[in-house]
Amino acid sequence: MEKTSEITIVATAIALQNEELNLRREQEKLVTETLKEKGCIRYELHQSKDDPRVLVFVETWASEEDWRAHMQGEAIKKFQASGAARWIADFTLYRMTKIAG
């Protein structure tokens, strides 16, 4: 296995009933801003075909430091200031290391 400093984040947000469009709108803005950040290799937002309340970010960062800077950066601050958190019923975040593929 090749050693890499890249980190992948898988973050799942479950929207409150009937709030998935509001949450998705703010998350899409977050994607647009985040893709411009240093160290951002991939920043994708996915929505479940089975339950539209399930929205999943799949992110790859050049390093954990770049991801941590993102978490303290302007795009996240704007997202938090939008009040979008009020539309989230549940949230899970996994910090991942690629091991195959």
mmCIF file with all atom_site columns, C-alpha atoms in Angstrom:
data_model
loop_
_atom_site.group_PDB
_atom_site.id
_atom_site.type_symbol
_atom_site.label_atom_id
_atom_site.label_alt_id
_atom_site.label_comp_id
_atom_site.label_asym_id
_atom_site.label_entity_id
_atom_site.label_seq_id
_atom_site.pdbx_PDB_ins_code
_atom_site.Cartn_x
_atom_site.Cartn_y
_atom_site.Cartn_z
_atom_site.occupancy
_atom_site.B_iso_or_equiv
_atom_site.pdbx_formal_charge
_atom_site.auth_seq_id
_atom_site.auth_comp_id
_atom_site.auth_asym_id
_atom_site.auth_atom_id
_atom_site.pdbx_PDB_model_num
ATOM 1   C CA . MET A 1 1   ? 0.000   0.000  0.000  1.00 0.00 ? 1   MET A CA 1
ATOM 2   C CA . GLU A 1 2   ? 1.366   3.389  -1.013 1.00 0.00 ? 2   GLU A CA 1
ATOM 3   C CA . LYS A 1 3   ? 1.599   5.869  1.845  1.00 0.00 ? 3   LYS A CA 1
ATOM 4   C CA . THR A 1 4   ? -0.322  9.044  1.147  1.00 0.00 ? 4   THR A CA 1
ATOM 5   C CA . SER A 1 5   ? -1.246  12.066 3.173  1.00 0.00 ? 5   SER A CA 1
ATOM 6   C CA . GLU A 1 6   ? -4.616  12.333 1.416  1.00 0.00 ? 6   GLU A CA 1
ATOM 7   C CA . ILE A 1 7   ? -7.719  12.049 3.554  1.00 0.00 ? 7   ILE A CA 1
ATOM 8   C CA . THR A 1 8   ? -11.214 11.183 2.428  1.00 0.00 ? 8   THR A CA 1
ATOM 9   C CA . ILE A 1 9   ? -14.247 12.420 4.298  1.00 0.00 ? 9   ILE A CA 1
ATOM 10  C CA . VAL A 1 10  ? -17.680 10.840 4.061  1.00 0.00 ? 10  VAL A CA 1
ATOM 11  C CA . ALA A 1 11  ? -20.265 13.001 5.782  1.00 0.00 ? 11  ALA A CA 1
ATOM 12  C CA . THR A 1 12  ? -23.938 12.098 5.899  1.00 0.00 ? 12  THR A CA 1
ATOM 13  C CA . ALA A 1 13  ? -26.671 14.558 6.791  1.00 0.00 ? 13  ALA A CA 1
ATOM 14  C CA . ILE A 1 14  ? -30.265 13.459 7.251  1.00 0.00 ? 14  ILE A CA 1
ATOM 15  C CA . ALA A 1 15  ? -32.592 16.388 6.639  1.00 0.00 ? 15  ALA A CA 1
ATOM 16  C CA . LEU A 1 16  ? -35.681 16.980 8.692  1.00 0.00 ? 16  LEU A CA 1
ATOM 17  C CA . GLN A 1 17  ? -38.872 15.863 6.947  1.00 0.00 ? 17  GLN A CA 1
ATOM 18  C CA . ASN A 1 18  ? -39.729 18.266 4.088  1.00 0.00 ? 18  ASN A CA 1
ATOM 19  C CA . GLU A 1 19  ? -36.522 20.311 4.581  1.00 0.00 ? 19  GLU A CA 1
ATOM 20  C CA . GLU A 1 20  ? -34.244 18.404 2.173  1.00 0.00 ? 20  GLU A CA 1
ATOM 21  C CA . LEU A 1 21  ? -34.548 21.058 -0.559 1.00 0.00 ? 21  LEU A CA 1
ATOM 22  C CA . ASN A 1 22  ? -33.589 23.858 1.833  1.00 0.00 ? 22  ASN A CA 1
ATOM 23  C CA . LEU A 1 23  ? -30.622 21.896 3.166  1.00 0.00 ? 23  LEU A CA 1
ATOM 24  C CA . ARG A 1 24  ? -29.525 20.822 -0.308 1.00 0.00 ? 24  ARG A CA 1
ATOM 25  C CA . ARG A 1 25  ? -29.617 24.413 -1.579 1.00 0.00 ? 25  ARG A CA 1
ATOM 26  C CA . GLU A 1 26  ? -27.208 25.549 1.150  1.00 0.00 ? 26  GLU A CA 1
ATOM 27  C CA . GLN A 1 27  ? -24.998 22.489 0.730  1.00 0.00 ? 27  GLN A CA 1
ATOM 28  C CA . GLU A 1 28  ? -24.714 23.155 -3.016 1.00 0.00 ? 28  GLU A CA 1
ATOM 29  C CA . LYS A 1 29  ? -23.444 26.664 -2.220 1.00 0.00 ? 29  LYS A CA 1
ATOM 30  C CA . LEU A 1 30  ? -20.905 25.077 0.129  1.00 0.00 ? 30  LEU A CA 1
ATOM 31  C CA . VAL A 1 31  ? -19.681 22.805 -2.685 1.00 0.00 ? 31  VAL A CA 1
ATOM 32  C CA . THR A 1 32  ? -19.184 25.732 -5.069 1.00 0.00 ? 32  THR A CA 1
ATOM 33  C CA . GLU A 1 33  ? -17.068 27.629 -2.528 1.00 0.00 ? 33  GLU A CA 1
ATOM 34  C CA . THR A 1 34  ? -15.141 24.639 -1.208 1.00 0.00 ? 34  THR A CA 1
ATOM 35  C CA . LEU A 1 35  ? -13.944 23.472 -4.620 1.00 0.00 ? 35  LEU A CA 1
ATOM 36  C CA . LYS A 1 36  ? -11.805 26.653 -4.745 1.00 0.00 ? 36  LYS A CA 1
ATOM 37  C CA . GLU A 1 37  ? -9.979  25.875 -1.487 1.00 0.00 ? 37  GLU A CA 1
ATOM 38  C CA . LYS A 1 38  ? -6.342  24.845 -1.164 1.00 0.00 ? 38  LYS A CA 1
ATOM 39  C CA . GLY A 1 39  ? -5.914  21.097 -0.998 1.00 0.00 ? 39  GLY A CA 1
ATOM 40  C CA . CYS A 1 40  ? -9.423  20.232 -2.168 1.00 0.00 ? 40  CYS A CA 1
ATOM 41  C CA . ILE A 1 41  ? -9.137  17.319 -4.590 1.00 0.00 ? 41  ILE A CA 1
ATOM 42  C CA . ARG A 1 42  ? -12.795 16.238 -4.597 1.00 0.00 ? 42  ARG A CA 1
ATOM 43  C CA . TYR A 1 43  ? -15.873 17.691 -2.946 1.00 0.00 ? 43  TYR A CA 1
ATOM 44  C CA . GLU A 1 44  ? -19.079 16.059 -4.090 1.00 0.00 ? 44  GLU A CA 1
ATOM 45  C CA . LEU A 1 45  ? -22.623 16.145 -2.775 1.00 0.00 ? 45  LEU A CA 1
ATOM 46  C CA . HIS A 1 46  ? -24.840 13.109 -3.370 1.00 0.00 ? 46  HIS A CA 1
ATOM 47  C CA . GLN A 1 47  ? -28.520 12.557 -2.623 1.00 0.00 ? 47  GLN A CA 1
ATOM 48  C CA . SER A 1 48  ? -30.070 9.164  -1.950 1.00 0.00 ? 48  SER A CA 1
ATOM 49  C CA . LYS A 1 49  ? -32.406 7.849  -4.649 1.00 0.00 ? 49  LYS A CA 1
ATOM 50  C CA . ASP A 1 50  ? -34.274 5.914  -1.960 1.00 0.00 ? 50  ASP A CA 1
ATOM 51  C CA . ASP A 1 51  ? -34.664 8.667  0.641  1.00 0.00 ? 51  ASP A CA 1
ATOM 52  C CA . PRO A 1 52  ? -34.160 12.261 -0.580 1.00 0.00 ? 52  PRO A CA 1
ATOM 53  C CA . ARG A 1 53  ? -33.560 13.394 3.006  1.00 0.00 ? 53  ARG A CA 1
ATOM 54  C CA . VAL A 1 54  ? -30.176 11.613 2.922  1.00 0.00 ? 54  VAL A CA 1
ATOM 55  C CA . LEU A 1 55  ? -27.427 13.913 1.600  1.00 0.00 ? 55  LEU A CA 1
ATOM 56  C CA . VAL A 1 56  ? -23.842 12.670 1.520  1.00 0.00 ? 56  VAL A CA 1
ATOM 57  C CA . PHE A 1 57  ? -20.606 14.580 0.992  1.00 0.00 ? 57  PHE A CA 1
ATOM 58  C CA . VAL A 1 58  ? -17.664 12.637 -0.425 1.00 0.00 ? 58  VAL A CA 1
ATOM 59  C CA . GLU A 1 59  ? -14.491 14.678 -0.085 1.00 0.00 ? 59  GLU A CA 1
ATOM 60  C CA . THR A 1 60  ? -10.827 14.103 -0.767 1.00 0.00 ? 60  THR A CA 1
ATOM 61  C CA . TRP A 1 61  ? -8.215  16.464 0.627  1.00 0.00 ? 61  TRP A CA 1
ATOM 62  C CA . ALA A 1 62  ? -4.479  16.597 -0.040 1.00 0.00 ? 62  ALA A CA 1
ATOM 63  C CA . SER A 1 63  ? -3.857  16.394 3.713  1.00 0.00 ? 63  SER A CA 1
ATOM 64  C CA . GLU A 1 64  ? -5.611  16.364 7.048  1.00 0.00 ? 64  GLU A CA 1
ATOM 65  C CA . GLU A 1 65  ? -4.267  19.885 7.592  1.00 0.00 ? 65  GLU A CA 1
ATOM 66  C CA . ASP A 1 66  ? -6.052  21.104 4.421  1.00 0.00 ? 66  ASP A CA 1
ATOM 67  C CA . TRP A 1 67  ? -9.302  19.490 5.591  1.00 0.00 ? 67  TRP A CA 1
ATOM 68  C CA . ARG A 1 68  ? -8.952  21.029 9.050  1.00 0.00 ? 68  ARG A CA 1
ATOM 69  C CA . ALA A 1 69  ? -8.323  24.450 7.460  1.00 0.00 ? 69  ALA A CA 1
ATOM 70  C CA . HIS A 1 70  ? -11.498 23.966 5.411  1.00 0.00 ? 70  HIS A CA 1
ATOM 71  C CA . MET A 1 71  ? -13.458 23.190 8.579  1.00 0.00 ? 71  MET A CA 1
ATOM 72  C CA . GLN A 1 72  ? -12.336 26.563 9.989  1.00 0.00 ? 72  GLN A CA 1
ATOM 73  C CA . GLY A 1 73  ? -12.570 28.413 6.663  1.00 0.00 ? 73  GLY A CA 1
ATOM 74  C CA . GLU A 1 74  ? -14.904 30.921 5.075  1.00 0.00 ? 74  GLU A CA 1
ATOM 75  C CA . ALA A 1 75  ? -17.083 28.422 3.172  1.00 0.00 ? 75  ALA A CA 1
ATOM 76  C CA . ILE A 1 76  ? -17.959 26.538 6.360  1.00 0.00 ? 76  ILE A CA 1
ATOM 77  C CA . LYS A 1 77  ? -18.509 29.805 8.239  1.00 0.00 ? 77  LYS A CA 1
ATOM 78  C CA . LYS A 1 78  ? -20.962 30.959 5.539  1.00 0.00 ? 78  LYS A CA 1
ATOM 79  C CA . PHE A 1 79  ? -22.742 27.600 5.671  1.00 0.00 ? 79  PHE A CA 1
ATOM 80  C CA . GLN A 1 80  ? -23.063 27.822 9.454  1.00 0.00 ? 80  GLN A CA 1
ATOM 81  C CA . ALA A 1 81  ? -24.241 31.443 9.250  1.00 0.00 ? 81  ALA A CA 1
ATOM 82  C CA . SER A 1 82  ? -26.979 30.416 6.788  1.00 0.00 ? 82  SER A CA 1
ATOM 83  C CA . GLY A 1 83  ? -28.697 28.543 9.596  1.00 0.00 ? 83  GLY A CA 1
ATOM 84  C CA . ALA A 1 84  ? -28.795 25.336 7.533  1.00 0.00 ? 84  ALA A CA 1
ATOM 85  C CA . ALA A 1 85  ? -28.048 23.265 10.638 1.00 0.00 ? 85  ALA A CA 1
ATOM 86  C CA . ARG A 1 86  ? -31.650 23.785 11.731 1.00 0.00 ? 86  ARG A CA 1
ATOM 87  C CA . TRP A 1 87  ? -32.713 21.491 8.837  1.00 0.00 ? 87  TRP A CA 1
ATOM 88  C CA . ILE A 1 88  ? -30.451 18.589 9.882  1.00 0.00 ? 88  ILE A CA 1
ATOM 89  C CA . ALA A 1 89  ? -32.014 15.782 11.923 1.00 0.00 ? 89  ALA A CA 1
ATOM 90  C CA . ASP A 1 90  ? -28.823 13.696 12.119 1.00 0.00 ? 90  ASP A CA 1
ATOM 91  C CA . PHE A 1 91  ? -25.209 14.036 10.982 1.00 0.00 ? 91  PHE A CA 1
ATOM 92  C CA . THR A 1 92  ? -22.324 11.555 10.810 1.00 0.00 ? 92  THR A CA 1
ATOM 93  C CA . LEU A 1 93  ? -18.763 12.222 9.624  1.00 0.00 ? 93  LEU A CA 1
ATOM 94  C CA . TYR A 1 94  ? -16.087 9.631  8.885  1.00 0.00 ? 94  TYR A CA 1
ATOM 95  C CA . ARG A 1 95  ? -12.392 10.433 8.333  1.00 0.00 ? 95  ARG A CA 1
ATOM 96  C CA . MET A 1 96  ? -11.117 7.753  5.958  1.00 0.00 ? 96  MET A CA 1
ATOM 97  C CA . THR A 1 97  ? -7.857  6.435  4.530  1.00 0.00 ? 97  THR A CA 1
ATOM 98  C CA . LYS A 1 98  ? -7.897  4.832  1.106  1.00 0.00 ? 98  LYS A CA 1
ATOM 99  C CA . ILE A 1 99  ? -6.649  1.255  1.315  1.00 0.00 ? 99  ILE A CA 1
ATOM 100 C CA . ALA A 1 100 ? -7.408  -0.157 -2.170 1.00 0.00 ? 100 ALA A CA 1
ATOM 101 C CA . GLY A 1 101 ? -8.373  0.914  -5.672 1.00 0.00 ? 101 GLY A CA 1
#
